[in-house]
CSV table of C-alpha atoms and ligand atoms in Angstrom, one decimal:
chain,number,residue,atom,x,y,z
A,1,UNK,CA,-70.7,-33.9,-14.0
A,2,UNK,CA,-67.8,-31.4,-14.1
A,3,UNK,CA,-65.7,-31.4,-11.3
A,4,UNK,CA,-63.6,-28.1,-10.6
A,5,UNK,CA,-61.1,-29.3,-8.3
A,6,UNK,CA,-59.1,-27.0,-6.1
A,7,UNK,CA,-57.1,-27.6,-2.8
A,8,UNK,CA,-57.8,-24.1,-1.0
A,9,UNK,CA,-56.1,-23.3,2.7
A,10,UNK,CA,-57.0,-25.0,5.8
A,11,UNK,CA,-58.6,-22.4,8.2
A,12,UNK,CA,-59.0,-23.1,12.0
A,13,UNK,CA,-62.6,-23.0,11.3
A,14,UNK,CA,-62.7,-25.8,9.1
A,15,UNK,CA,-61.6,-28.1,12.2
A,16,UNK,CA,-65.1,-28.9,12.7
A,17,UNK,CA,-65.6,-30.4,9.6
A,18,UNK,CA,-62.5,-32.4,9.7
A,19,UNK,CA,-63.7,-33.9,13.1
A,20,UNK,CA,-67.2,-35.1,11.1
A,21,UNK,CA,-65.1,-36.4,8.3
A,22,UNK,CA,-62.2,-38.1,10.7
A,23,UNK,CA,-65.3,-39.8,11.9
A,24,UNK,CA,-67.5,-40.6,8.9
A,25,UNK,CA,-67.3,-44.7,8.8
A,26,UNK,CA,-65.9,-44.9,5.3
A,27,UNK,CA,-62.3,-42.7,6.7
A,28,UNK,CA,-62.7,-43.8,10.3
A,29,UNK,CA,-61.7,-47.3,8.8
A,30,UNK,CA,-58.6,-46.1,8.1
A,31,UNK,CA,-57.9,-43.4,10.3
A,32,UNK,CA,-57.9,-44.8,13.9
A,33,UNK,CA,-56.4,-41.3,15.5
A,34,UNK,CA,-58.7,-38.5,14.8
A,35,UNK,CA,-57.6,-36.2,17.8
A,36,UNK,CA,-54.2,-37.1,16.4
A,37,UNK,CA,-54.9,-35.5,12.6
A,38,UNK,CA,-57.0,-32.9,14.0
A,39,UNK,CA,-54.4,-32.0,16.4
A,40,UNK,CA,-51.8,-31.9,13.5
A,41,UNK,CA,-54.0,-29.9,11.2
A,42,UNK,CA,-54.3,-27.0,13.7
A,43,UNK,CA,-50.9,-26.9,14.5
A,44,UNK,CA,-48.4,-28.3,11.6
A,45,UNK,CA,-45.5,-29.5,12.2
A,46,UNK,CA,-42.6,-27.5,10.7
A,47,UNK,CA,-42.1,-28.5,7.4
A,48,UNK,CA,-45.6,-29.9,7.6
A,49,UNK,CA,-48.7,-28.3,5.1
A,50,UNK,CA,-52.3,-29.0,4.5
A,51,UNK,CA,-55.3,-28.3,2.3
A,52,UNK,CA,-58.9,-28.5,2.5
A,53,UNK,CA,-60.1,-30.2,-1.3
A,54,UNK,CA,-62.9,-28.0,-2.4
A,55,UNK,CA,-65.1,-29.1,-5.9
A,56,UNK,CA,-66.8,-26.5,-7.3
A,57,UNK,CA,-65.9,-24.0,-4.3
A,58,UNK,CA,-67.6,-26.9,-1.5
A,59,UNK,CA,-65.4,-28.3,0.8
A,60,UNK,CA,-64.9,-32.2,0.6
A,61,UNK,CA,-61.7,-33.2,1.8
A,62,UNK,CA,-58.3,-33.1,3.1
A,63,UNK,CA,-55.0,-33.1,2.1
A,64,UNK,CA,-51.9,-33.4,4.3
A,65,UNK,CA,-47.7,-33.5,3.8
A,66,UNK,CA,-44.9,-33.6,5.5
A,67,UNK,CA,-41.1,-33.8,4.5
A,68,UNK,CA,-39.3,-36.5,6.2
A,69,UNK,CA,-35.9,-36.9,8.0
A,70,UNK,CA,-33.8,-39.7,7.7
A,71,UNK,CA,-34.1,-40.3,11.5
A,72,UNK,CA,-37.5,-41.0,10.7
A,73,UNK,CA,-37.9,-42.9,7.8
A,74,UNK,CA,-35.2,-45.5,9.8
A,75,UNK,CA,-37.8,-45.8,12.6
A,76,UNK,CA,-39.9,-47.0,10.6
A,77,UNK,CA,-37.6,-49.1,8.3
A,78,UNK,CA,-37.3,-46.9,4.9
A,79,UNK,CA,-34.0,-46.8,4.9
A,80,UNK,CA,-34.0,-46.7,0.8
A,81,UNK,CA,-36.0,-43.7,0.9
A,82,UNK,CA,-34.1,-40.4,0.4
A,83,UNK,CA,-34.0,-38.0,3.5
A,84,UNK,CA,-36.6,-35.1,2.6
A,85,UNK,CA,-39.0,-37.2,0.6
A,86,UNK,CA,-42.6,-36.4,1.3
A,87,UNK,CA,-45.2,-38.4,2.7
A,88,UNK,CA,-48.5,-37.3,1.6
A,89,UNK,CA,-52.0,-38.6,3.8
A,90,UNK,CA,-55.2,-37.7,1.7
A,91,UNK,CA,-59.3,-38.4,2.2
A,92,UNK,CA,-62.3,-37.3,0.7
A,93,UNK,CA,-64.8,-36.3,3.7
A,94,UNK,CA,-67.9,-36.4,1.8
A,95,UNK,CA,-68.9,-39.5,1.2
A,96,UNK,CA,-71.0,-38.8,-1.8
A,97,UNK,CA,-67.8,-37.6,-3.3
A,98,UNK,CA,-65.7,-40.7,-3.1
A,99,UNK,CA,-65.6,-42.7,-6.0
A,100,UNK,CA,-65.8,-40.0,-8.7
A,101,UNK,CA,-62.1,-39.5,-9.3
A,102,UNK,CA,-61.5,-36.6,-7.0
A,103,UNK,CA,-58.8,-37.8,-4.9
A,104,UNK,CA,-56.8,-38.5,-7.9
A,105,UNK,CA,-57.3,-34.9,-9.2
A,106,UNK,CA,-56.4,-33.3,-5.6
A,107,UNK,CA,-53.6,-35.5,-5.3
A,108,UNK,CA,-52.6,-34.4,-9.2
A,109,UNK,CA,-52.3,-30.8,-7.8
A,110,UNK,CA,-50.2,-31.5,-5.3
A,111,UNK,CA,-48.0,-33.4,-7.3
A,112,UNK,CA,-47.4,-30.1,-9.1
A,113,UNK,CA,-47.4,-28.0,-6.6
A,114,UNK,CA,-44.6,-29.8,-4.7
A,115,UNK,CA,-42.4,-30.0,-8.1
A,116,UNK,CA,-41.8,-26.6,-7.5
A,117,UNK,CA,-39.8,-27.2,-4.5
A,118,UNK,CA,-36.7,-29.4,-6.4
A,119,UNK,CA,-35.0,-30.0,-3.0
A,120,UNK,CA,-37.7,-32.9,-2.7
A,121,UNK,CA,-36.4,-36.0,-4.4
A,122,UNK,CA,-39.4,-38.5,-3.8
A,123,UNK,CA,-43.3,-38.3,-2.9
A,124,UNK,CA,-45.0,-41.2,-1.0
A,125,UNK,CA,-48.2,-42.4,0.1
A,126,UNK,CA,-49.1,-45.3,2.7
A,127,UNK,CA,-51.7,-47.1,2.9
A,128,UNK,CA,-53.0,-50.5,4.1
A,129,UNK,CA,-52.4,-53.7,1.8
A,130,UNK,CA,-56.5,-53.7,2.4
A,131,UNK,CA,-57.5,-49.9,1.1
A,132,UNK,CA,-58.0,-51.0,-2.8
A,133,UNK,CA,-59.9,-48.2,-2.8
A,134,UNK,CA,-57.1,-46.2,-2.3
A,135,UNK,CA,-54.2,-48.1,-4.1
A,136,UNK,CA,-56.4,-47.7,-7.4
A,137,UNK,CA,-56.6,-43.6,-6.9
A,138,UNK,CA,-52.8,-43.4,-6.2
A,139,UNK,CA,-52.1,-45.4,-9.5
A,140,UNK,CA,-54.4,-43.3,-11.4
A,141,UNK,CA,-52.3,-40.6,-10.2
A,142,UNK,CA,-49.2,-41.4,-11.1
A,143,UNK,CA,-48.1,-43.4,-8.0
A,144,UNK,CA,-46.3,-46.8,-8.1
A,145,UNK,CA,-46.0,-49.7,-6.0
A,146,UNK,CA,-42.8,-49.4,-3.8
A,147,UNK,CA,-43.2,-52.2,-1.6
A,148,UNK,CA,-45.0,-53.3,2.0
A,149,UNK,CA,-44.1,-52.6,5.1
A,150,UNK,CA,-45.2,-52.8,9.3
A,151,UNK,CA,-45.0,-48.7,10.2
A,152,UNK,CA,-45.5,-49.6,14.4
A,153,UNK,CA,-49.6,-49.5,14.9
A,154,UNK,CA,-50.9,-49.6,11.4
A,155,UNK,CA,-50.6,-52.9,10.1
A,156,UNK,CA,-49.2,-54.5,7.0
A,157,UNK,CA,-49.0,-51.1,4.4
A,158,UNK,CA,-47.7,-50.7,0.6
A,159,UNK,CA,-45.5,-47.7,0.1
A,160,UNK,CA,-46.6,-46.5,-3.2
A,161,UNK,CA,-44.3,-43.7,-4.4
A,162,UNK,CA,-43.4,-41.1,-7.1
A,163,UNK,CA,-40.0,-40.3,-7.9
A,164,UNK,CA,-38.8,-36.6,-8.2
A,165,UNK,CA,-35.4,-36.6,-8.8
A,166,UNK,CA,-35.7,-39.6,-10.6
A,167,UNK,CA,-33.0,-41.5,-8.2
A,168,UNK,CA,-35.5,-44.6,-6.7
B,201,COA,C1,-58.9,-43.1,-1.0
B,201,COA,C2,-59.5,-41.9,-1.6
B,201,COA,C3,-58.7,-40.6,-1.3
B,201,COA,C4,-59.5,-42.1,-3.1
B,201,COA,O1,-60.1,-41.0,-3.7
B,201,COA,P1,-61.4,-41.1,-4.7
B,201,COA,O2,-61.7,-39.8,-5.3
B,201,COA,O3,-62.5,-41.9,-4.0
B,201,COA,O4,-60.7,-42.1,-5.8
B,201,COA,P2,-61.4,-42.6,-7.1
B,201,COA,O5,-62.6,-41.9,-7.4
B,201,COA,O6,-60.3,-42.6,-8.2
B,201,COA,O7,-61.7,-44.1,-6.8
B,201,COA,C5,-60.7,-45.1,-6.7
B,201,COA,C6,-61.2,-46.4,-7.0
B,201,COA,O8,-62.1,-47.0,-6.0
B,201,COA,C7,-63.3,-47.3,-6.5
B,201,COA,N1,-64.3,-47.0,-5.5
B,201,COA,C8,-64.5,-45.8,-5.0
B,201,COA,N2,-65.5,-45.8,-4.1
B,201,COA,C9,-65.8,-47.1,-4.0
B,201,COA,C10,-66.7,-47.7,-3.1
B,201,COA,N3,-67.5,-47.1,-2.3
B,201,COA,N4,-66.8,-49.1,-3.3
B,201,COA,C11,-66.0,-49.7,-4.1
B,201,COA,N5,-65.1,-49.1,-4.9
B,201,COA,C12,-65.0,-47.8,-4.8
B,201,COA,C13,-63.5,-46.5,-7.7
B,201,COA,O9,-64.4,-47.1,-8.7
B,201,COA,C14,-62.1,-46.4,-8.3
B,201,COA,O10,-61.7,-47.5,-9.0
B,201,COA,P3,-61.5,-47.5,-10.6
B,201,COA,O11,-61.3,-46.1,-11.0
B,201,COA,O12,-60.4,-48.3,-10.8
B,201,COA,O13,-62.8,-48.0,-11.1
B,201,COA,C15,-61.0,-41.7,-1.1
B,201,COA,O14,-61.8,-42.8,-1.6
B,201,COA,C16,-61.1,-41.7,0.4
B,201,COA,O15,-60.8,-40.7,1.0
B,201,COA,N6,-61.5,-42.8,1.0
B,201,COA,C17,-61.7,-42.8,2.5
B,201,COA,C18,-60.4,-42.5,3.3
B,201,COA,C19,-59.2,-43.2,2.8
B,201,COA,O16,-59.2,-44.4,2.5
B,201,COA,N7,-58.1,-42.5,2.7
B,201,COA,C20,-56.8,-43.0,2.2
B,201,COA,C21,-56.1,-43.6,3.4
B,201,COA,S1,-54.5,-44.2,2.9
């Protein structure tokens, strides 16, 4: 099958279906604060954006980013990481939708829609040493293997990134 894939605004009313995916087993796994990302998609941080990832116009995922300070990325030990790099938190909702190379595609728009902005120098994406699942999507897209690391609460974690500015 063809799969038209868009990433289309987050509306207020789509907080309902975030909750039911936040929840779904396959994403609960590896999101263990739901209030916390449904708190955060109704009211962004500044310099923080989402999406809703729609497939032929219905809505199966989500797509967050955020730049990040350097007082941030030293709390939680990324000290190599360039001050307004991006950190990027992505799931497919649906769970009939996982699987058929959607996050890879979502993530592929982002990508260029953030190359626009040429003040970013670096894009990166954690995720626990256990998600294969989601290591093999982030390669697919153009991610690499940065290294692990212990981000306080969420266990051992790769960094995978994509360099920008080509500078890491
Ligand atoms: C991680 C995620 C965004 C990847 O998007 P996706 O569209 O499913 O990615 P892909 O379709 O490219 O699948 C990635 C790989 O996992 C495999 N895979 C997918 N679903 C699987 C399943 N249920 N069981 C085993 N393998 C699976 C695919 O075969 C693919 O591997 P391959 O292309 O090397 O064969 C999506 O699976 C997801 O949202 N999962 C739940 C939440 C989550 O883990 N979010 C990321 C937190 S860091």
């Amino acid at each position: 099958m063809n799969h038209d894939v868009t990433l289309v605004p987050f509306r207020s009313s789509d907080a309902a279906l975030l909750s039911h995916w936040l929840l779904a087993p396959h994403v609960a796994k590896w999101y263990k604060e739901p209030q916390e990302h449904l708190d955060w998609a109704l009211c962004p941080p500044v310099g923080g954006e989402r999406a809703v990832i729609a497939v032929n116009g219905a809505r199966v995922g989500y797509l967050r980013w955020q730049a990040v300070s350097r007082e941030i990325l030293d709390s939680v030990g990324l000290k190599e990481i360039p001050a307004n790099s991006v950190d990027i938190d992505i799931l497919i909702g649906e769970v009939s939708y996982v699987g058929r190379g959607i996050g890879p595609q979502a993530l592929q728009l982002l990508i260029k829609h953030l190359r626009e902005d040429t003040s970013i120098p670096l894009l990166g994406l954690t995720t626990s040493i256990h998600n294969h699942t989601a290591q093999r999507a982030y390669r697919k897209a153009g991610f690499r293997d940065l290294r692990e690391y212990d981000p306080p609460g969420y266990g051992r974690c790769l960094l995978m990134v994509m360099s920008l500015s080509h500078e890491v």
